[in-house]
Short mmCIF file of C-alpha atoms in Angstrom, two decimals:
data_model
loop_
_atom_site.label_atom_id
_atom_site.label_comp_id
_atom_site.label_asym_id
_atom_site.label_seq_id
_atom_site.Cartn_x
_atom_site.Cartn_y
_atom_site.Cartn_z
CA MET A 171 -0.03 -0.04 -0.03
CA LYS A 172 2.89 2.36 1.05
CA LYS A 173 4.85 1.42 -2.06
CA GLY A 174 1.86 2.01 -4.27
CA PHE A 175 1.24 5.53 -2.66
CA PHE A 176 4.70 6.67 -3.34
CA LYS A 177 4.53 5.40 -6.84
CA TRP A 178 1.38 7.60 -7.59
CA VAL A 179 3.10 10.52 -5.84
CA HIS A 180 6.04 10.12 -8.00
CA LEU A 181 3.93 9.92 -11.11
CA ILE A 182 1.94 13.10 -10.20
CA MET A 183 5.26 15.04 -9.62
CA ILE A 184 6.48 13.93 -13.11
CA ILE A 185 3.15 15.08 -14.65
CA SER A 186 3.32 18.43 -12.76
CA ILE A 187 6.94 19.05 -13.97
CA ILE A 188 5.82 18.35 -17.65
CA VAL A 189 2.85 20.65 -17.24
CA SER A 190 5.09 23.37 -15.90
CA LEU A 191 7.54 23.02 -18.72
CA LEU A 192 4.66 23.28 -21.18
CA VAL A 193 3.20 26.35 -19.62
CA ALA A 194 6.70 28.03 -19.57
CA CYS A 195 7.29 27.19 -23.18
CA SER A 196 3.94 28.49 -24.16
CA SER A 197 4.61 31.89 -22.30
CA SER A 198 7.58 32.69 -24.48
CA SER A 199 7.44 30.83 -27.84
CA SER A 200 5.27 31.36 -30.89
CA GLY A 201 2.79 29.06 -32.52
CA THR A 202 0.60 28.46 -35.61
CA SER A 203 -3.20 28.15 -35.06
CA LYS A 204 -5.60 25.88 -37.03
CA ASP A 205 -6.46 28.80 -39.40
CA GLY A 206 -2.74 29.12 -40.31
CA LYS A 207 -2.20 32.35 -38.41
CA VAL A 208 1.25 32.56 -36.94
CA THR A 209 1.47 34.12 -33.39
CA LEU A 210 4.75 35.92 -32.66
CA LYS A 211 5.72 36.81 -29.18
CA VAL A 212 7.27 40.25 -28.72
CA LEU A 213 9.31 41.21 -25.53
CA ASP A 214 8.94 44.95 -24.96
CA TRP A 215 10.41 47.20 -22.28
CA ASN A 216 8.72 50.50 -23.45
CA ASN A 217 6.79 51.94 -20.61
CA THR A 218 5.21 55.11 -22.15
CA ASN A 219 1.64 54.90 -23.34
CA THR A 220 1.90 51.17 -23.81
CA LYS A 221 -1.75 50.54 -24.59
CA GLU A 222 -1.76 53.10 -27.48
CA THR A 223 1.54 51.88 -28.93
CA GLU A 224 0.56 48.27 -28.77
CA LYS A 225 -2.89 48.85 -30.32
CA MET A 226 -1.35 50.95 -33.22
CA ILE A 227 1.40 48.39 -33.90
CA LYS A 228 -0.87 45.40 -33.98
CA GLU A 229 -3.34 47.20 -36.16
CA THR A 230 -0.63 48.21 -38.65
CA VAL A 231 1.20 45.01 -38.72
CA GLU A 232 -1.85 42.71 -38.88
CA LYS A 233 -3.19 44.84 -41.67
CA GLU A 234 -0.12 44.41 -43.78
CA LEU A 235 0.47 40.81 -42.62
CA PRO A 236 -3.03 39.24 -42.23
CA ASN A 237 -1.52 35.80 -41.28
CA VAL A 238 0.42 37.26 -38.36
CA LYS A 239 -0.62 37.91 -34.77
CA LEU A 240 1.51 39.73 -32.32
CA GLU A 241 1.48 39.07 -28.62
CA PHE A 242 3.20 41.61 -26.38
CA GLU A 243 4.93 40.91 -23.08
CA TYR A 244 6.15 43.95 -21.02
CA ILE A 245 9.04 44.07 -18.73
CA ASN A 246 10.82 46.83 -16.88
CA TRP A 247 14.13 47.47 -18.54
CA ASP A 248 15.82 48.90 -15.49
CA THR A 249 14.99 46.26 -12.98
CA ASP A 250 14.13 43.17 -15.05
CA PHE A 251 15.40 43.04 -18.65
CA SER A 252 18.77 41.57 -18.00
CA SER A 253 17.60 38.84 -15.56
CA VAL A 254 14.68 38.00 -17.90
CA MET A 255 16.84 37.68 -21.05
CA GLN A 256 19.48 35.56 -19.11
CA THR A 257 16.71 33.17 -17.90
CA ARG A 258 15.08 33.05 -21.37
CA ILE A 259 18.49 32.30 -23.07
CA ALA A 260 19.28 29.64 -20.49
CA GLY A 261 15.97 27.99 -21.07
CA LYS A 262 16.22 28.36 -24.91
CA GLN A 263 12.90 30.27 -24.78
CA LEU A 264 13.67 33.63 -26.32
CA PRO A 265 10.65 35.51 -27.63
CA ASP A 266 10.45 35.73 -31.53
CA ILE A 267 10.98 39.61 -31.44
CA ILE A 268 12.86 41.51 -28.80
CA MET A 269 13.01 45.23 -28.12
CA ILE A 270 16.54 45.83 -27.01
CA LYS A 271 17.78 49.13 -25.82
CA GLY A 272 20.40 50.53 -28.21
CA GLY A 273 23.92 49.60 -26.75
CA ASP A 274 22.85 46.38 -25.11
CA HIS A 275 23.13 44.30 -28.19
CA PRO A 276 26.79 42.90 -27.60
CA LYS A 277 25.57 41.04 -24.62
CA TYR A 278 23.11 39.06 -26.72
CA THR A 279 24.65 39.03 -30.34
CA GLU A 280 25.16 35.24 -30.52
CA HIS A 281 21.37 34.71 -29.86
CA LEU A 282 20.03 37.19 -32.25
CA MET A 283 19.35 36.86 -36.02
CA ASP A 284 21.84 38.44 -38.41
CA LEU A 285 19.89 40.87 -40.39
CA SER A 286 22.94 42.24 -42.45
CA THR A 287 21.70 40.86 -45.83
CA GLU A 288 18.01 41.89 -45.46
CA GLU A 289 16.96 44.53 -47.91
CA PHE A 290 15.02 46.55 -45.43
CA MET A 291 18.28 47.40 -43.45
CA SER A 292 19.20 49.56 -46.45
CA GLU A 293 16.47 51.98 -45.34
CA PHE A 294 18.97 53.35 -42.66
CA PRO A 295 21.87 55.63 -43.13
CA GLU A 296 25.26 54.03 -42.70
CA ASP A 297 26.20 56.07 -39.51
CA ILE A 298 23.03 54.83 -37.62
CA ARG A 299 23.56 51.13 -38.70
CA LYS A 300 27.27 51.54 -37.89
CA ALA A 301 26.46 52.83 -34.35
CA LEU A 302 24.62 49.46 -33.59
CA GLN A 303 26.58 47.00 -35.62
CA ILE A 304 28.68 44.24 -33.99
CA ASP A 305 31.81 43.09 -35.91
CA GLY A 306 30.21 44.85 -38.98
CA LYS A 307 26.93 43.04 -38.75
CA ASP A 308 23.38 44.24 -38.11
CA TYR A 309 21.41 42.61 -35.31
CA ALA A 310 18.70 45.26 -34.87
CA VAL A 311 16.23 47.37 -36.65
CA PRO A 312 17.06 50.97 -35.33
CA TYR A 313 13.77 52.74 -34.40
CA THR A 314 14.06 55.61 -31.95
CA SER A 315 16.74 57.71 -30.24
CA ASN A 316 16.70 59.56 -26.92
CA PHE A 317 18.46 62.71 -26.01
CA GLN A 318 20.09 63.29 -22.60
CA GLY A 319 20.99 66.56 -21.03
CA VAL A 320 19.31 69.16 -18.60
CA PHE A 321 15.66 69.97 -18.81
CA TYR A 322 14.84 73.29 -17.18
CA ASN A 323 11.83 75.34 -16.22
CA LYS A 324 11.79 78.28 -18.78
CA ARG A 325 9.61 80.49 -16.53
CA ILE A 326 11.95 80.23 -13.67
CA PHE A 327 14.99 80.91 -15.87
CA THR A 328 13.25 83.94 -17.60
CA GLU A 329 12.02 85.51 -14.33
CA ASN A 330 15.38 85.27 -12.80
CA ASN A 331 17.47 86.39 -15.78
CA ILE A 332 19.42 83.23 -15.83
CA GLU A 333 21.62 82.39 -18.84
CA ILE A 334 22.10 78.97 -20.23
CA PRO A 335 25.40 77.59 -18.67
CA LYS A 336 28.03 76.26 -21.10
CA THR A 337 30.47 74.66 -18.47
CA TRP A 338 30.11 72.87 -15.19
CA ASP A 339 31.28 75.68 -13.24
CA GLU A 340 28.76 78.03 -14.85
CA LEU A 341 26.10 75.29 -14.10
CA MET A 342 27.09 75.33 -10.42
CA ALA A 343 26.92 79.24 -10.40
CA VAL A 344 23.38 78.90 -11.80
CA ALA A 345 22.50 76.39 -8.96
CA GLU A 346 23.99 78.81 -6.35
CA THR A 347 21.93 81.76 -7.75
CA LEU A 348 18.72 79.73 -7.64
CA LYS A 349 19.42 78.57 -4.11
CA SER A 350 20.11 82.07 -2.95
CA LYS A 351 16.54 83.00 -4.15
CA GLY A 352 14.87 80.14 -2.34
CA ILE A 353 14.53 77.90 -5.49
CA THR A 354 15.62 74.31 -5.41
CA PRO A 355 18.00 74.00 -8.33
CA PHE A 356 17.89 70.24 -9.17
CA THR A 357 15.26 67.44 -9.25
CA SER A 358 17.19 64.26 -8.06
CA HIS A 359 15.57 60.74 -7.71
CA PHE A 360 18.36 58.57 -6.45
CA LYS A 361 15.90 55.86 -5.34
CA ASP A 362 15.98 54.30 -8.67
CA TYR A 363 18.16 54.62 -11.75
CA GLN A 364 19.18 58.26 -11.96
CA ILE A 365 22.68 57.88 -10.61
CA GLY A 366 23.35 55.17 -13.13
CA ASN A 367 21.91 57.26 -15.94
CA SER A 368 23.88 60.46 -14.93
CA PHE A 369 26.95 58.26 -14.42
CA ASN A 370 26.70 57.58 -18.18
CA GLN A 371 26.09 61.21 -18.90
CA PHE A 372 28.84 62.51 -16.84
CA ALA A 373 31.33 59.94 -18.09
CA THR A 374 30.38 60.77 -21.78
CA ILE A 375 31.16 64.49 -21.35
CA GLU A 376 34.23 64.00 -19.08
CA VAL A 377 35.84 60.75 -20.03
CA TYR A 378 34.66 59.12 -23.32
CA SER A 379 34.99 62.45 -25.05
CA LYS A 380 38.81 62.29 -24.37
CA ASN A 381 39.21 58.65 -24.66
CA PRO A 382 36.39 56.99 -26.75
CA THR A 383 37.67 53.48 -25.91
CA TRP A 384 37.95 53.88 -22.10
CA GLY A 385 35.55 51.15 -21.38
CA ASN A 386 37.41 48.77 -23.51
CA ASP A 387 40.70 49.79 -22.03
CA LEU A 388 39.07 49.15 -18.65
CA GLN A 389 38.33 45.59 -19.58
CA LYS A 390 41.95 45.08 -20.70
CA GLY A 391 43.39 46.53 -17.40
CA LYS A 392 44.87 49.52 -19.30
CA VAL A 393 42.94 52.22 -17.22
CA SER A 394 41.09 52.08 -13.83
CA PHE A 395 38.55 54.23 -12.01
CA ALA A 396 40.91 54.77 -9.02
CA THR A 397 43.68 56.23 -11.21
CA SER A 398 41.58 58.28 -13.66
CA PRO A 399 41.38 61.99 -12.83
CA GLU A 400 38.51 62.25 -15.23
CA PHE A 401 36.36 59.59 -13.58
CA LYS A 402 37.20 61.19 -10.16
CA THR A 403 35.59 64.32 -11.64
CA VAL A 404 32.55 62.22 -12.62
CA PHE A 405 32.09 61.07 -9.11
CA GLU A 406 32.60 64.50 -7.79
CA HIS A 407 29.72 65.82 -9.96
CA PHE A 408 27.41 63.82 -8.13
CA GLU A 409 28.39 65.52 -4.75
CA GLU A 410 27.74 68.90 -6.18
CA ILE A 411 24.43 67.80 -7.72
CA TYR A 412 23.48 66.35 -4.36
CA LYS A 413 24.21 69.56 -2.58
CA TYR A 414 21.74 71.52 -4.75
CA SER A 415 18.99 68.91 -4.95
CA ASN A 416 15.62 68.45 -3.37
CA LYS A 417 15.32 67.01 0.09
CA ASP A 418 15.75 63.23 0.43
CA PRO A 419 16.63 62.29 -3.22
CA PHE A 420 17.27 58.66 -2.03
CA GLY A 421 13.61 58.47 -1.08
CA LEU A 422 12.28 59.72 -4.55
CA ASP A 423 11.72 57.72 -7.56
CA PHE A 424 11.21 58.70 -11.24
CA THR A 425 7.45 59.09 -10.93
CA GLY A 426 7.74 61.26 -7.92
CA ALA A 427 10.47 63.38 -9.60
CA ALA A 428 8.40 63.87 -12.71
CA GLU A 429 5.52 65.13 -10.60
CA MET A 430 7.93 67.30 -8.55
CA PHE A 431 9.36 68.93 -11.71
CA ALA A 432 5.82 69.28 -13.36
CA LYS A 433 4.70 71.29 -10.14
CA GLU A 434 7.78 73.67 -10.64
CA GLU A 435 9.20 72.83 -7.22
CA THR A 436 12.67 72.65 -8.85
CA ALA A 437 14.20 74.38 -11.74
CA MET A 438 16.33 71.76 -13.53
CA TRP A 439 16.41 67.96 -13.99
CA ILE A 440 19.36 66.07 -15.48
CA ILE A 441 17.64 63.20 -17.38
CA GLY A 442 16.53 62.18 -20.95
CA THR A 443 13.73 62.78 -23.43
CA TRP A 444 11.72 59.58 -22.03
CA SER A 445 10.90 61.87 -19.04
CA THR A 446 8.79 64.61 -20.82
CA ALA A 447 5.65 62.45 -21.52
CA GLN A 448 5.45 61.88 -17.69
CA VAL A 449 6.09 65.45 -16.80
CA LEU A 450 3.53 66.87 -19.32
CA LYS A 451 0.90 64.31 -18.02
CA ASN A 452 1.15 66.22 -14.62
CA ASN A 453 1.39 69.65 -16.14
CA PRO A 454 0.56 70.04 -19.77
CA ASP A 455 1.33 73.69 -19.75
CA LEU A 456 4.75 73.44 -18.44
CA GLU A 457 7.26 75.15 -20.71
CA ILE A 458 10.37 72.88 -20.60
CA GLY A 459 13.61 73.89 -22.02
CA PHE A 460 16.63 71.77 -22.74
CA PHE A 461 20.38 72.32 -22.80
CA PRO A 462 23.39 70.00 -22.93
CA THR A 463 24.84 68.68 -19.67
CA PRO A 464 27.87 71.13 -19.33
CA ALA A 465 31.26 69.59 -19.18
CA THR A 466 34.23 71.20 -17.29
CA ASP A 467 35.69 72.01 -20.77
CA GLU A 468 33.11 73.79 -22.97
CA LYS A 469 34.25 71.98 -26.12
CA ASN A 470 32.93 68.69 -24.73
CA THR A 471 29.54 70.10 -23.83
CA LYS A 472 27.19 68.35 -26.26
CA ILE A 473 23.70 66.79 -26.07
CA ILE A 474 24.01 63.03 -25.91
CA MET A 475 22.07 61.04 -28.51
CA GLN A 476 21.60 57.32 -28.00
CA PRO A 477 19.76 54.80 -30.15
CA ASP A 478 16.92 53.78 -27.82
CA HIS A 479 14.19 51.45 -29.06
CA THR A 480 15.48 48.82 -31.49
CA PHE A 481 13.82 45.57 -32.71
CA SER A 482 15.88 42.26 -32.81
CA ALA A 483 14.83 38.72 -33.59
CA SER A 484 15.68 35.58 -31.89
CA ALA A 485 18.15 33.43 -33.91
CA THR A 486 16.25 30.34 -33.02
CA THR A 487 12.71 31.47 -33.89
CA LYS A 488 10.45 28.93 -35.34
CA HIS A 489 9.05 31.59 -37.82
CA PRO A 490 12.03 33.38 -39.28
CA LYS A 491 10.10 34.34 -42.51
CA GLU A 492 7.19 35.95 -40.61
CA VAL A 493 9.63 37.63 -38.15
CA LYS A 494 11.50 39.23 -40.97
CA GLN A 495 8.34 40.49 -42.49
CA VAL A 496 7.35 42.17 -39.22
CA LEU A 497 10.86 43.73 -38.92
CA GLU A 498 10.42 45.01 -42.51
CA VAL A 499 7.14 46.70 -41.38
CA PHE A 500 9.06 48.37 -38.58
CA ALA A 501 11.80 49.43 -40.85
CA THR A 502 9.65 50.71 -43.81
CA ASN A 503 6.29 51.87 -42.53
CA LYS A 504 6.92 55.47 -41.90
CA ASP A 505 3.40 56.22 -41.00
CA MET A 506 3.59 53.70 -38.01
CA ALA A 507 7.04 55.03 -37.03
CA LYS A 508 5.67 58.67 -36.82
CA LYS A 509 2.55 57.56 -34.87
CA TYR A 510 5.06 55.70 -32.47
CA ILE A 511 7.31 58.59 -31.72
CA ASP A 512 4.31 60.94 -31.31
CA ILE A 513 2.76 58.53 -28.71
CA VAL A 514 6.01 57.96 -26.92
CA GLN A 515 7.23 61.46 -27.47
CA THR A 516 10.72 60.75 -28.80
CA GLU A 517 12.66 60.89 -32.03
CA SER A 518 12.75 58.49 -34.92
CA LEU A 519 15.79 56.86 -36.51
CA ILE A 520 14.00 56.37 -39.71
CA PRO A 521 14.92 59.13 -42.20
CA ASP A 522 12.28 61.75 -42.92
CA VAL A 523 10.19 60.74 -40.05
CA VAL A 524 9.81 63.76 -37.85
CA SER A 525 7.88 64.12 -34.61
CA ALA A 526 4.62 66.27 -34.64
CA VAL A 527 5.42 67.28 -30.94
CA GLN A 528 5.71 71.00 -30.76
CA ALA A 529 7.43 71.99 -27.52
CA PRO A 530 10.14 74.31 -26.43
CA TYR A 531 12.50 71.45 -25.45
CA VAL A 532 12.05 69.89 -29.02
CA GLU A 533 12.99 73.17 -30.57
CA ASP A 534 16.09 73.43 -28.31
CA ILE A 535 17.15 69.93 -29.29
CA ASN A 536 16.62 70.56 -32.97
CA THR A 537 18.76 73.77 -32.54
CA TYR A 538 21.68 71.89 -30.99
CA LYS A 539 21.48 69.26 -33.56
CA SER A 540 21.54 71.79 -36.34
CA ILE A 541 24.82 73.36 -35.06
CA GLY A 542 26.38 69.94 -34.53
CA ALA A 543 26.35 69.91 -30.76
CA ALA A 544 24.91 66.36 -30.65
CA ASP A 545 27.03 63.41 -29.92
CA ALA A 546 25.97 59.86 -30.66
CA ASN A 547 27.03 57.76 -27.75
CA LEU A 548 26.86 54.18 -26.74
CA GLY A 549 28.10 54.23 -23.07
CA ASN A 550 26.30 51.06 -22.32
CA VAL A 551 28.55 49.33 -24.68
CA GLN A 552 31.62 50.46 -22.97
CA ILE A 553 30.44 49.78 -19.48
CA PRO A 554 27.32 47.60 -19.17
CA TRP A 555 24.30 49.06 -17.53
CA PRO A 556 24.56 46.74 -14.38
CA TYR A 557 28.10 47.82 -13.95
CA GLN A 558 27.12 51.56 -14.06
CA GLU A 559 24.21 50.78 -11.55
CA GLN A 560 26.71 49.02 -9.21
CA SER A 561 29.15 51.97 -9.41
CA GLY A 562 26.14 54.24 -8.73
CA ASN A 563 25.62 52.22 -5.53
CA TYR A 564 29.23 52.89 -4.46
CA ILE A 565 28.54 56.68 -5.26
CA ALA A 566 25.50 56.55 -3.12
CA GLU A 567 27.39 54.96 -0.26
CA TRP A 568 29.94 57.72 -0.48
CA LEU A 569 27.33 60.48 -0.68
CA LEU A 570 25.71 59.05 2.43
CA GLY A 571 29.03 58.92 4.27
CA ASN A 572 29.48 55.20 4.29
CA LYS A 573 32.45 55.17 2.09
CA THR A 574 35.38 57.63 1.16
CA LEU A 575 35.61 58.78 -2.33
CA ASP A 576 38.77 56.71 -2.89
CA LYS A 577 37.12 53.59 -1.50
CA ALA A 578 34.10 54.15 -3.83
CA LEU A 579 36.46 54.42 -6.88
CA LYS A 580 38.39 51.41 -5.80
CA ALA A 581 35.15 49.40 -5.20
CA SER A 582 34.19 50.17 -8.83
CA ASP A 583 37.46 48.67 -10.02
CA ASP A 584 37.03 45.61 -7.79
CA PHE A 585 33.57 44.94 -9.19
CA LYS A 586 34.95 44.48 -12.68
CA SER A 587 35.78 40.82 -11.98
CA LYS A 588 32.08 40.19 -11.50
CA VAL A 589 30.85 42.05 -14.67
CA LYS A 590 29.41 39.76 -17.35
CA PHE A 591 30.30 41.69 -20.48
CA SER A 592 28.51 39.18 -22.84
CA THR A 593 26.41 36.10 -22.65
CA LYS A 594 29.16 33.92 -23.97
#
């Protein structure tokens, strides 16, 4: 009796495992229905107006490709993307189409479809393709770009006769002037990703502008955080921003920061164009201006442009033909591309697709672009995002008095041995 009981328990456990595996597979792989329609899974990290973008993309793609159905799965890029990708890769369950943030591709290249010979890739200018290529090959359809710098309250600047700063010292002078008038200079939200993001911005203007291969040199042991005067400057910038920020930035997240800036409680916010939709939701009438994050040397003061939303395909998809057809729609349908950037409020990487958004910050960005003050950058390639985040944690420990500056820099060097630079 006892032996029979355990036999049944063992059988039930085996069945449970098989059911679990089937459920797991169905959650990330595609399939074909009885009517011949192919369902393709799309992993998407966009978090701005997702209902509108998903509806618009589905309607467009399924109109052009009646035999294809898209199913979207959303994840938080900041907190979940890397771990989800690692899990899916380990389980050989990558979705058919994956939205990857520009600059993250080197970590996943061997698991992505090579798109180099696809005719639709010729839609993009060579410089844009080159910015995303790995060893001269295309693994992504470029779609949007973001711009990073300083967003500011135009009313506060105008009423206080404040000029746009062109160097870091001038930025600090502006902060001191605002503080003397009882105005909080900076919005800071150190509770989530802002230190990591600003880490890349400050490194771009202070380090990569002088040595574009600094990240690669770090991997090879040719340079280090602790011995780099430029990276010491990067860390010190955070101390100065912290000094002029809102109360308790370590208790404020992105959503709270957008609300604070929208309510005109602060004058400036060092962030990227993905923030404007959230700010304008809180205050549609706010006049937001934009200027490049000032470098210590004015010649390196440029707005930072990064490929943002890109679309890649799993190298092991069961439906390569349909996946390529969908990617072709992304690459060639300019009406869909324009609707997408208007909904997400960003810029397109597809030629001749221009946003209909009319706002002061957009005019400012276009002005800087027209005078050549924009710098395409892939900081996440040089130093992977998790590494930037961890260095941000050491900066936070220093700002909170739990580490010295030298120990924070050394800790960043020591962490290099734990960094996974690729999925190989």
